[in-house]
Amino acid sequence: MTFVHATVLLDEAVALLAPKEGAVILDCTLGGGGHTEGLLARGAEVIALDRDPRAREAASLRLAPYGARFRPLAGNFAQARALLDAAGVDKVDGLLADLGVSSPQLDVAERGFSFSRPGPLDMRMGPDAEPLADYLARASEQELAAAIRDYGEEPFARPIARALKARTFADTAELAAAIGGAIPRKAWPTKIHPATRTFQALRIAVNGELAALDALLAALPELIAPGGRAAFISFHSLEDRRVKDALRALLSHCTCPPNLPVCVCGRPGDLRALTPKPVTASLSAVAQNPRARSAKLRAVERVR
Ligand SMILES: C[S@@+](CC[C@H](N)C(=O)[O-])C[C@H]1O[C@@H](n2cnc3c(N)ncnc32)[C@H](O)[C@@H]1O
């Protein structure tokens, strides 16, 4: 099976990470390997993490020509520090997280992310997550409603949660139909399938996406070396807000002269912003890949 994912903000992310020859970069989201390849092509060594075995397998074939400079790693980026320890790596010179799902994960019906084609109630990015069927059986109606409201920003979260707990579903198409049926017809969104927001919410819940992102952001100072850089590409406001707030909290406001060995102004901080505003995709990139439309890239450099 082919595994093709159109990489978003490739040149922009690689330019911001600016890897020097021999730099060690942690790509937290290997996917189809597009960003990793861009970094390898600049002479970096890339430790490339993904929780999805199919992504690792496909990218390993694609990136085999780079030899030992490409190091695929299994796991969840929420445990990035422990995974680097186990790989014998201390701090890295750069870190990239291109968040969310890859196109093959979304498009292959058997993975259970699709509302248009019937697939199993799965939605796991990797084996470390809980299958959707188990989550739907386990979560209470209130928990489901909260997840659909908070992760999908869906105004009809409560009636949808009620419908999802009222019966079981054979596949994702049945599930999508029940979600549509729980939203008054006149309130159906015009440009997207009525199940889009709920499917996003369920996917985020099943994969613990926001908790994993929070854990990665909290670990950032323990992951990158002084002078190292980190870049985050997010695809919806729930992710971008977390990235923006966490990076801002780590920014340095130090006004000490650069020759002072320690900060004496009382406004230390670990990071300097490299993107005062998020970088977005060009119109031509969006024309080629509509998924790029909502992408926001933020990058920082560790200063101390
Ligand atoms: C948007 S794709 C990355 C695409 C990649 N940058 C490229 O150019 O092909 C996101 C990938 O990150 C993986 N992923 C998402 N969350 C993860 C997590 N918490 N830990 C490890 N991998 C994760 C997904 O399985 C998916 O393969």
JSON list of C-alpha atoms in Angstrom, two decimals, residues 83-161:
[
{"chain": "A", "resi": 83, "resn": "LEU", "atom": "CA", "xyz": [12.46, 7.94, 24.55]},
{"chain": "A", "resi": 84, "resn": "LEU", "atom": "CA", "xyz": [15.58, 10.06, 23.97]},
{"chain": "A", "resi": 85, "resn": "ASP", "atom": "CA", "xyz": [17.13, 8.71, 27.19]},
{"chain": "A", "resi": 86, "resn": "ALA", "atom": "CA", "xyz": [16.50, 5.15, 26.00]},
{"chain": "A", "resi": 87, "resn": "ALA", "atom": "CA", "xyz": [18.09, 6.06, 22.64]},
{"chain": "A", "resi": 88, "resn": "GLY", "atom": "CA", "xyz": [21.16, 7.42, 24.45]},
{"chain": "A", "resi": 89, "resn": "VAL", "atom": "CA", "xyz": [20.54, 11.01, 23.38]},
{"chain": "A", "resi": 90, "resn": "ASP", "atom": "CA", "xyz": [20.77, 13.98, 25.74]},
{"chain": "A", "resi": 91, "resn": "LYS", "atom": "CA", "xyz": [19.65, 17.31, 24.27]},
{"chain": "A", "resi": 92, "resn": "VAL", "atom": "CA", "xyz": [18.84, 17.82, 20.59]},
{"chain": "A", "resi": 93, "resn": "ASP", "atom": "CA", "xyz": [19.73, 20.79, 18.37]},
{"chain": "A", "resi": 94, "resn": "GLY", "atom": "CA", "xyz": [16.25, 21.00, 16.91]},
{"chain": "A", "resi": 95, "resn": "LEU", "atom": "CA", "xyz": [12.76, 19.65, 17.44]},
{"chain": "A", "resi": 96, "resn": "LEU", "atom": "CA", "xyz": [9.79, 19.58, 15.08]},
{"chain": "A", "resi": 97, "resn": "ALA", "atom": "CA", "xyz": [6.16, 18.65, 15.72]},
{"chain": "A", "resi": 98, "resn": "ASP", "atom": "CA", "xyz": [3.82, 18.67, 12.72]},
{"chain": "A", "resi": 99, "resn": "LEU", "atom": "CA", "xyz": [0.68, 17.92, 14.66]},
{"chain": "A", "resi": 100, "resn": "GLY", "atom": "CA", "xyz": [-2.41, 15.88, 13.95]},
{"chain": "A", "resi": 101, "resn": "VAL", "atom": "CA", "xyz": [-3.06, 13.02, 11.58]},
{"chain": "A", "resi": 102, "resn": "SER", "atom": "CA", "xyz": [-1.45, 12.10, 8.27]},
{"chain": "A", "resi": 103, "resn": "SER", "atom": "CA", "xyz": [-3.43, 11.78, 5.03]},
{"chain": "A", "resi": 104, "resn": "PRO", "atom": "CA", "xyz": [-3.10, 7.96, 4.91]},
{"chain": "A", "resi": 105, "resn": "GLN", "atom": "CA", "xyz": [-4.46, 7.72, 8.46]},
{"chain": "A", "resi": 106, "resn": "LEU", "atom": "CA", "xyz": [-7.50, 9.77, 7.42]},
{"chain": "A", "resi": 107, "resn": "ASP", "atom": "CA", "xyz": [-8.01, 8.32, 3.98]},
{"chain": "A", "resi": 108, "resn": "VAL", "atom": "CA", "xyz": [-7.68, 4.57, 4.57]},
{"chain": "A", "resi": 109, "resn": "ALA", "atom": "CA", "xyz": [-11.21, 3.53, 5.56]},
{"chain": "A", "resi": 110, "resn": "GLU", "atom": "CA", "xyz": [-9.98, 0.53, 7.60]},
{"chain": "A", "resi": 111, "resn": "ARG", "atom": "CA", "xyz": [-8.39, 2.92, 10.10]},
{"chain": "A", "resi": 112, "resn": "GLY", "atom": "CA", "xyz": [-11.82, 4.22, 11.08]},
{"chain": "A", "resi": 113, "resn": "PHE", "atom": "CA", "xyz": [-11.31, 7.99, 10.68]},
{"chain": "A", "resi": 114, "resn": "SER", "atom": "CA", "xyz": [-13.61, 8.38, 7.69]},
{"chain": "A", "resi": 115, "resn": "PHE", "atom": "CA", "xyz": [-17.22, 9.48, 7.89]},
{"chain": "A", "resi": 116, "resn": "SER", "atom": "CA", "xyz": [-17.82, 9.05, 4.18]},
{"chain": "A", "resi": 117, "resn": "ARG", "atom": "CA", "xyz": [-16.54, 5.46, 3.87]},
{"chain": "A", "resi": 118, "resn": "PRO", "atom": "CA", "xyz": [-17.50, 2.73, 6.34]},
{"chain": "A", "resi": 119, "resn": "GLY", "atom": "CA", "xyz": [-14.66, 1.58, 8.54]},
{"chain": "A", "resi": 120, "resn": "PRO", "atom": "CA", "xyz": [-14.29, 0.01, 11.98]},
{"chain": "A", "resi": 121, "resn": "LEU", "atom": "CA", "xyz": [-14.80, 2.17, 15.08]},
{"chain": "A", "resi": 122, "resn": "ASP", "atom": "CA", "xyz": [-11.07, 2.56, 15.59]},
{"chain": "A", "resi": 123, "resn": "MET", "atom": "CA", "xyz": [-9.46, 6.03, 14.93]},
{"chain": "A", "resi": 124, "resn": "ARG", "atom": "CA", "xyz": [-6.21, 5.08, 16.64]},
{"chain": "A", "resi": 125, "resn": "MET", "atom": "CA", "xyz": [-3.05, 6.69, 15.29]},
{"chain": "A", "resi": 126, "resn": "GLY", "atom": "CA", "xyz": [-1.13, 3.85, 16.86]},
{"chain": "A", "resi": 127, "resn": "PRO", "atom": "CA", "xyz": [-1.48, 0.82, 19.12]},
{"chain": "A", "resi": 128, "resn": "ASP", "atom": "CA", "xyz": [-0.92, 2.90, 22.28]},
{"chain": "A", "resi": 129, "resn": "ALA", "atom": "CA", "xyz": [-4.36, 4.54, 21.92]},
{"chain": "A", "resi": 130, "resn": "GLU", "atom": "CA", "xyz": [-7.80, 3.23, 22.85]},
{"chain": "A", "resi": 131, "resn": "PRO", "atom": "CA", "xyz": [-10.05, 2.08, 19.96]},
{"chain": "A", "resi": 132, "resn": "LEU", "atom": "CA", "xyz": [-13.07, 4.32, 19.40]},
{"chain": "A", "resi": 133, "resn": "ALA", "atom": "CA", "xyz": [-15.52, 1.46, 20.09]},
{"chain": "A", "resi": 134, "resn": "ASP", "atom": "CA", "xyz": [-14.01, 0.98, 23.58]},
{"chain": "A", "resi": 135, "resn": "TYR", "atom": "CA", "xyz": [-14.01, 4.72, 24.25]},
{"chain": "A", "resi": 136, "resn": "LEU", "atom": "CA", "xyz": [-17.68, 5.05, 23.22]},
{"chain": "A", "resi": 137, "resn": "ALA", "atom": "CA", "xyz": [-18.62, 2.14, 25.48]},
{"chain": "A", "resi": 138, "resn": "ARG", "atom": "CA", "xyz": [-16.58, 3.43, 28.43]},
{"chain": "A", "resi": 139, "resn": "ALA", "atom": "CA", "xyz": [-17.26, 7.19, 28.42]},
{"chain": "A", "resi": 140, "resn": "SER", "atom": "CA", "xyz": [-20.41, 8.48, 30.08]},
{"chain": "A", "resi": 141, "resn": "GLU", "atom": "CA", "xyz": [-22.85, 10.62, 28.10]},
{"chain": "A", "resi": 142, "resn": "GLN", "atom": "CA", "xyz": [-21.59, 13.67, 30.04]},
{"chain": "A", "resi": 143, "resn": "GLU", "atom": "CA", "xyz": [-17.94, 12.89, 29.26]},
{"chain": "A", "resi": 144, "resn": "LEU", "atom": "CA", "xyz": [-18.77, 12.40, 25.59]},
{"chain": "A", "resi": 145, "resn": "ALA", "atom": "CA", "xyz": [-20.70, 15.66, 25.44]},
{"chain": "A", "resi": 146, "resn": "ALA", "atom": "CA", "xyz": [-17.79, 17.53, 27.06]},
{"chain": "A", "resi": 147, "resn": "ALA", "atom": "CA", "xyz": [-15.29, 16.03, 24.61]},
{"chain": "A", "resi": 148, "resn": "ILE", "atom": "CA", "xyz": [-17.47, 16.82, 21.59]},
{"chain": "A", "resi": 149, "resn": "ARG", "atom": "CA", "xyz": [-18.00, 20.39, 22.81]},
{"chain": "A", "resi": 150, "resn": "ASP", "atom": "CA", "xyz": [-14.41, 21.07, 23.88]},
{"chain": "A", "resi": 151, "resn": "TYR", "atom": "CA", "xyz": [-12.47, 19.26, 21.13]},
{"chain": "A", "resi": 152, "resn": "GLY", "atom": "CA", "xyz": [-14.96, 19.72, 18.29]},
{"chain": "A", "resi": 153, "resn": "GLU", "atom": "CA", "xyz": [-16.45, 23.10, 19.24]},
{"chain": "A", "resi": 154, "resn": "GLU", "atom": "CA", "xyz": [-19.76, 21.47, 18.29]},
{"chain": "A", "resi": 155, "resn": "PRO", "atom": "CA", "xyz": [-22.86, 23.40, 19.44]},
{"chain": "A", "resi": 156, "resn": "PHE", "atom": "CA", "xyz": [-25.03, 20.25, 19.44]},
{"chain": "A", "resi": 157, "resn": "ALA", "atom": "CA", "xyz": [-22.67, 18.22, 21.63]},
{"chain": "A", "resi": 158, "resn": "ARG", "atom": "CA", "xyz": [-25.35, 17.10, 24.10]},
{"chain": "A", "resi": 159, "resn": "PRO", "atom": "CA", "xyz": [-27.89, 15.64, 21.65]},
{"chain": "A", "resi": 160, "resn": "ILE", "atom": "CA", "xyz": [-25.02, 14.02, 19.73]},
{"chain": "A", "resi": 161, "resn": "ALA", "atom": "CA", "xyz": [-23.63, 12.42, 22.91]}
]
